[in-house]
Coordinates of C-alpha atoms in Angstrom, one line a residue:
X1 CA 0.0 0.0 0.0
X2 CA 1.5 3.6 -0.1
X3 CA 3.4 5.3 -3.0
X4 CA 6.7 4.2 -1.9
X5 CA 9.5 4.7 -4.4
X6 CA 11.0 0.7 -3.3
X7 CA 12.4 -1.5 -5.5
X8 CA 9.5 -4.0 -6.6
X9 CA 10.1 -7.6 -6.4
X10 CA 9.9 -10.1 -9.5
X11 CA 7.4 -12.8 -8.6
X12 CA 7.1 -14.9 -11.7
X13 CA 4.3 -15.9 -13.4
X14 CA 3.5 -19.7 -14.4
X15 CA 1.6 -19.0 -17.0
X16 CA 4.0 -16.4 -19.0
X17 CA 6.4 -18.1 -21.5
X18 CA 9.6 -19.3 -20.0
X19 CA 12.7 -18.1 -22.1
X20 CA 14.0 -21.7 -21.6
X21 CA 11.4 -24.2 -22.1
X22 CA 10.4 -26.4 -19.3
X23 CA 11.7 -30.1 -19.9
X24 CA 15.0 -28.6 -21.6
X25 CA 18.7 -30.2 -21.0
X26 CA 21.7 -28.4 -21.4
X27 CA 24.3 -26.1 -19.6
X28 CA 23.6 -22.8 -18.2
X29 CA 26.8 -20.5 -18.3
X30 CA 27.8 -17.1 -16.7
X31 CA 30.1 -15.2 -18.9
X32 CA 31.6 -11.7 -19.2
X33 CA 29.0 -9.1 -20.3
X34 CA 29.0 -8.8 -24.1
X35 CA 30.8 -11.7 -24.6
X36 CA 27.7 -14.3 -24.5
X37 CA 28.0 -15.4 -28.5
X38 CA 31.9 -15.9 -28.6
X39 CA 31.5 -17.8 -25.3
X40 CA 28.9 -20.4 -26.7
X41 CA 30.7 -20.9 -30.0
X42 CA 33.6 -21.4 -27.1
X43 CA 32.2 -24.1 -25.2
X44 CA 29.8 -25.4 -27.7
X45 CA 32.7 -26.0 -29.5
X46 CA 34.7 -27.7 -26.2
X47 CA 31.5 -29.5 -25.3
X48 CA 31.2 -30.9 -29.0
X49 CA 35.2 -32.4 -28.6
X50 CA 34.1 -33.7 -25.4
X51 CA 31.1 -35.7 -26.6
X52 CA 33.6 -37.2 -28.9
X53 CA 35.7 -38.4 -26.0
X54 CA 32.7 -39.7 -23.9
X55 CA 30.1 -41.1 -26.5
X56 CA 30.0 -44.9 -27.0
X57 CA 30.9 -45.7 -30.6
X58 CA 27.5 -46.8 -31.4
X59 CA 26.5 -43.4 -30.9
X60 CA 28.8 -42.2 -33.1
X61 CA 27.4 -41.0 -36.9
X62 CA 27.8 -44.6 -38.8
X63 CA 30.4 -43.7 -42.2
X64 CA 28.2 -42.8 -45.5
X65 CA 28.2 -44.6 -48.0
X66 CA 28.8 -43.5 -51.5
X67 CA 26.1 -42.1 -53.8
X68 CA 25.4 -43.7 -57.3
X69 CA 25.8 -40.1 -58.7
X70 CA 27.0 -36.5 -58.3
X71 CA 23.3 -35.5 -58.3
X72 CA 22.3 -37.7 -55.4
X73 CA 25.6 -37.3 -54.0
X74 CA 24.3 -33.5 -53.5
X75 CA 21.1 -34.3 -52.6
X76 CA 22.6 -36.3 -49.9
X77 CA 24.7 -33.6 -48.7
X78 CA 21.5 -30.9 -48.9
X79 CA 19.7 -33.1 -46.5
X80 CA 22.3 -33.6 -44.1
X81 CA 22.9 -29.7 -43.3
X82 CA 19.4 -29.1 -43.4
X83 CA 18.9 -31.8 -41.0
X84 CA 21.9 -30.3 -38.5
X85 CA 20.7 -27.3 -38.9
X86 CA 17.4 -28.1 -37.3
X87 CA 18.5 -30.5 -34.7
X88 CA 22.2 -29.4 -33.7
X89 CA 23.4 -31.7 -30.8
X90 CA 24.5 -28.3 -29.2
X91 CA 22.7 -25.0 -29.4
X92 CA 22.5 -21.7 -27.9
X93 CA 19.1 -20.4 -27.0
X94 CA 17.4 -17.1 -25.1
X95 CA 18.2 -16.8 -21.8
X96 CA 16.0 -14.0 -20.6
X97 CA 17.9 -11.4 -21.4
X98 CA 20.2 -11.1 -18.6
X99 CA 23.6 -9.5 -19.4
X100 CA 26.2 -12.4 -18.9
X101 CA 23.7 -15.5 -19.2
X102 CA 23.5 -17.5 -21.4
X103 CA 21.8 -21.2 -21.9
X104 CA 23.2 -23.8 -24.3
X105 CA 21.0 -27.1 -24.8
X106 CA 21.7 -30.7 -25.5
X107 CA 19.4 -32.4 -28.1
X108 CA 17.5 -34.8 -26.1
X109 CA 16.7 -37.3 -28.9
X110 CA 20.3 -38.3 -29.4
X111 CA 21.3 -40.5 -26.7
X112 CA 24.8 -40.5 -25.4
X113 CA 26.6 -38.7 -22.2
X114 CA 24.7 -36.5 -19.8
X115 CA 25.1 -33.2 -19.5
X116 CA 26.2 -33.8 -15.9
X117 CA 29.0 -36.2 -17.4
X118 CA 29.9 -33.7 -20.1
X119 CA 30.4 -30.9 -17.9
X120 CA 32.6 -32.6 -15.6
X121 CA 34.9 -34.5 -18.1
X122 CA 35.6 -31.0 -19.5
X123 CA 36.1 -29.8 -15.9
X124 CA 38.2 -32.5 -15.5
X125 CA 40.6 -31.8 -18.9
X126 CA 40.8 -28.0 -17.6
X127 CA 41.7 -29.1 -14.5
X128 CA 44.6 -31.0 -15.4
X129 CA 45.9 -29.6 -18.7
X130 CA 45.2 -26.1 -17.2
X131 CA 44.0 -24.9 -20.6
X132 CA 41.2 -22.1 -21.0
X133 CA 38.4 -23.4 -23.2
X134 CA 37.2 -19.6 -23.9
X135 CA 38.5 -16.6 -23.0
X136 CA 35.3 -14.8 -21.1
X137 CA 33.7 -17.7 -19.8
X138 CA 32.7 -18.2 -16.0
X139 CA 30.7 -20.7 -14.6
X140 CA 29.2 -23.6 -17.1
X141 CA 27.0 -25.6 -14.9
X142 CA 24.9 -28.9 -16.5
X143 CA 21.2 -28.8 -16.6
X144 CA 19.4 -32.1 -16.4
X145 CA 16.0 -30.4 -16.2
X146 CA 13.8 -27.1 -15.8
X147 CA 10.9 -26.5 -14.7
X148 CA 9.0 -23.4 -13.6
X149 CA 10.3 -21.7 -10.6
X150 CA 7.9 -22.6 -8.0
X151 CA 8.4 -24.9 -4.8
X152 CA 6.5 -27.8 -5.6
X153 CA 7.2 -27.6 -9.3
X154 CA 11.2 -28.0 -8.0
X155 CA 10.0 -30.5 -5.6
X156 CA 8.4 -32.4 -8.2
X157 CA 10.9 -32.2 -10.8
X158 CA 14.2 -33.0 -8.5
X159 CA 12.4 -36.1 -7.8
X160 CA 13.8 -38.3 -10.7
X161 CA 17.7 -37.0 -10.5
X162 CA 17.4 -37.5 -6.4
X163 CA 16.4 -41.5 -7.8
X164 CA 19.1 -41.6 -9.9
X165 CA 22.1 -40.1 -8.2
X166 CA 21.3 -40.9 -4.7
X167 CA 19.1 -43.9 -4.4
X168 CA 17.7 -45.8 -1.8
X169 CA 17.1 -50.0 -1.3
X170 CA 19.2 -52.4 0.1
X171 CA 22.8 -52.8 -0.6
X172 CA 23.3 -48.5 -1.4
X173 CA 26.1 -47.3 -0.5
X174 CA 25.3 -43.6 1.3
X175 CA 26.7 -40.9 0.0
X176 CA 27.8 -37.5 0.8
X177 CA 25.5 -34.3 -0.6
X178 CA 25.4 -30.8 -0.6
X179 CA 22.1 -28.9 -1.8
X180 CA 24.0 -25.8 -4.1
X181 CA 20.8 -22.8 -4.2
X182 CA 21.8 -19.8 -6.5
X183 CA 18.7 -17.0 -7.8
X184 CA 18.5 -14.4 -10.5
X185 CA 16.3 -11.7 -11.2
X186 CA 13.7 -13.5 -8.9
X187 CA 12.7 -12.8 -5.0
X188 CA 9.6 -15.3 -5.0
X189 CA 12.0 -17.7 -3.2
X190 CA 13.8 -18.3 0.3
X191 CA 17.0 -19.7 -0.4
X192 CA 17.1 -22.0 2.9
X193 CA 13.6 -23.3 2.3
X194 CA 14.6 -24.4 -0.6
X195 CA 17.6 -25.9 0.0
X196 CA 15.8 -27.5 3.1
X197 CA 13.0 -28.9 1.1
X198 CA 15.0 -30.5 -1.8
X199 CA 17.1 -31.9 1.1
X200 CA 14.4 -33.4 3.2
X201 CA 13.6 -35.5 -0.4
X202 CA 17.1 -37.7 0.1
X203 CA 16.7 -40.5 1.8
X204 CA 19.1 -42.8 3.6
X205 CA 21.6 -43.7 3.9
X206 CA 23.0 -40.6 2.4
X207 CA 24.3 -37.9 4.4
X208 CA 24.5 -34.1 4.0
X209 CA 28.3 -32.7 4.0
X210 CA 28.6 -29.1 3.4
X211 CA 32.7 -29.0 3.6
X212 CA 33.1 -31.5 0.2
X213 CA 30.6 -33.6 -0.7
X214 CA 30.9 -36.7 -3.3
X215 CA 27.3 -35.0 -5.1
X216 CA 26.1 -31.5 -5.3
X217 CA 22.3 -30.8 -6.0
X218 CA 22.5 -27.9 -8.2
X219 CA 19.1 -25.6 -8.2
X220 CA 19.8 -22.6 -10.0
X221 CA 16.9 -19.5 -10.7
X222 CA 16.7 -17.4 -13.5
X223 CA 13.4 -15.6 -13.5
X224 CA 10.7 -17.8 -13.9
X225 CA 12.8 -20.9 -14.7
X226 CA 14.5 -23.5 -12.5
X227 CA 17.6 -25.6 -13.6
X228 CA 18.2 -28.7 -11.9
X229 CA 21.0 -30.8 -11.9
X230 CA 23.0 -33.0 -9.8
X231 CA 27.1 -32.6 -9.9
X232 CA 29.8 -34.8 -8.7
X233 CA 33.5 -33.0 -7.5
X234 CA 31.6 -29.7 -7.7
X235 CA 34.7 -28.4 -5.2
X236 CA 37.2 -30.4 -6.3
X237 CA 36.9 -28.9 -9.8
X238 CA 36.9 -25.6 -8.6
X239 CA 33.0 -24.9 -8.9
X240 CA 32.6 -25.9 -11.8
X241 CA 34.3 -22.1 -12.9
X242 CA 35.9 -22.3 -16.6
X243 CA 38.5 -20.0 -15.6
X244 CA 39.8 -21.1 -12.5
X245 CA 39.7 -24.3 -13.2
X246 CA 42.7 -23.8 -15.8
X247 CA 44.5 -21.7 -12.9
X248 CA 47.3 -23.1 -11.0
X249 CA 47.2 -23.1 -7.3
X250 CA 49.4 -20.6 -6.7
X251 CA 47.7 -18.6 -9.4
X252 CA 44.5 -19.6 -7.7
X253 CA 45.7 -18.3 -3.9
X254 CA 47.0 -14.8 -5.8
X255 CA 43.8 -14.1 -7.1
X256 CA 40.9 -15.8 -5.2
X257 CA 41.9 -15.8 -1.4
X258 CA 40.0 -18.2 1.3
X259 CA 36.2 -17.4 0.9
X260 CA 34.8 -15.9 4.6
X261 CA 32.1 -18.1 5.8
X262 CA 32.7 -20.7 3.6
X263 CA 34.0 -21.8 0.4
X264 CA 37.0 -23.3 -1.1
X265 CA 40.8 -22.0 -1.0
X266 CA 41.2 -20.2 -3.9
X267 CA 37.7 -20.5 -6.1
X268 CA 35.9 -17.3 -6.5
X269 CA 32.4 -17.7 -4.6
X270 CA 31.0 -15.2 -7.3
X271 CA 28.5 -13.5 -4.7
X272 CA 25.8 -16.2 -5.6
X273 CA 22.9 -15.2 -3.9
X274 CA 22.7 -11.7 -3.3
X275 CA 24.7 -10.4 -6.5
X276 CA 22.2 -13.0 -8.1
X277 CA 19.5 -10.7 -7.5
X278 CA 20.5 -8.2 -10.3
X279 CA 17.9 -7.5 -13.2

């Protein structure tokens, strides 16, 4: 009530059309500002040599055989490109228009690694070759899911990667987790009841370990959309940050010093929640 000049909250609306489409896989990636296309030819690119590495050779594109003539020969050729073009394995797509966001998705009809096993192979390589895939990229964090940024919609939805990453039955082995709760442009949220919730939903025998847990469950807000995904090494490979990843340690302790209240030596902790909040 009142004519008070505050700040107005963004409270998202179900109903409005998400920038990235509920049900989508892919990576969600924090870059420089103005540097969002030549960042996801960057790790499209990475991501592309990657699925190379990882994909089992049956999932590889079977050798063509030769045409009968140079006219079907081009025919053939035609149809290919027109058929990448409309179902790359990688693509970019709108984000919601945030400066230094950007969303790339994996095609979900062709089978092969998960986004979550992508992204931490290429951690991986970064890690231990300490080369920079791109040159403005931040964080690239895998998306196994969205859905619309709403408590029980992320209830619902974390459901199935909870079942697959940290199952229960007889005979599991427990394993360590961490619930990781990031926002951006949207205040409809509380962080800690959300990270509460999606915690209460992992059962036994796993345990929660917020100094370096085996799995991280990622739940990352970007307006109206949710992106969920579950990581493994998320500390070990320096939070999943492009950049420091290919830093040495020393490099690493020279430019990132211990986080306060938290955090791990030497990886930036990028003011997640409360820098998140800018339009």
């Amino acid at each position: 009530k009142g004519g008070g000049g505050g700040k107005r909250k963004y409270v998202p609306n179900k109903s409005s059309a998400a920038a990235v489409p509920h049900g989508t896989k892919g990576f969600f990636i924090t870059c420089q500002g103005g540097w969002e296309s030549r960042t996801a030819r960057d790790v499209i690119e990475a991501l592309k040599e990657t699925w190379e590495k990882l994909a089992p050779a049956a999932e590889k594109p079977a050798e063509k055989k030769p045409a009968d003539s140079v006219a079907a020969a081009l025919e053939a050729e035609l149809a290919e490109l027109k058929e990448e073009g409309e179902t790359p394995l990688f693509k970019r797509i709108e984000s919601g228009g945030i400066n230094g966001i950007l969303f790339v998705t994996q095609n979900k009809d062709i089978e092969g690694p998960s986004p979550s096993e992508l992204a931490q192979s290429l951690l991986q390589k970064i890690v231990d070759t300490k080369t920079k895939v791109c040159r403005a990229g931040m964080r690239m964090l895998p998306v196994e899911n969205t859905c619309y940024a709403g408590m029980e919609d992320i209830k619902k939805f974390i459901v199935p990667l909870i079942e697959k990453y940290l199952p229960k039955g007889e005979g599991v082995k427990g394993s360590t987790f961490s619930v990781m709760y990031e926002k951006r442009a949207n205040d409809s949220l509380d962080r800690m009841e959300v990270i509460n919730a999606v915690a209460d939903l992992v059962p036994e025998p796993h345990k929660v370990d917020l100094t370096n847990p085996e799995l991280t469950v990622v739940v990352q807000v970007v307006k109206s959309v949710c992106c969920l995904s579950v990581v493994r090494k998320y500390n070990e490979l320096c939070k999943y940050n492009l950049t420091t990843a290919a830093m040495t340690a020393e490099e690493r302790e020279a430019n990132f010093p211990s986080v306060p209240g938290g955090g791990v030596k030497g990886v930036p902790n990028e003011q997640v929640v409360e820098d998140a909040k800018k339009p």
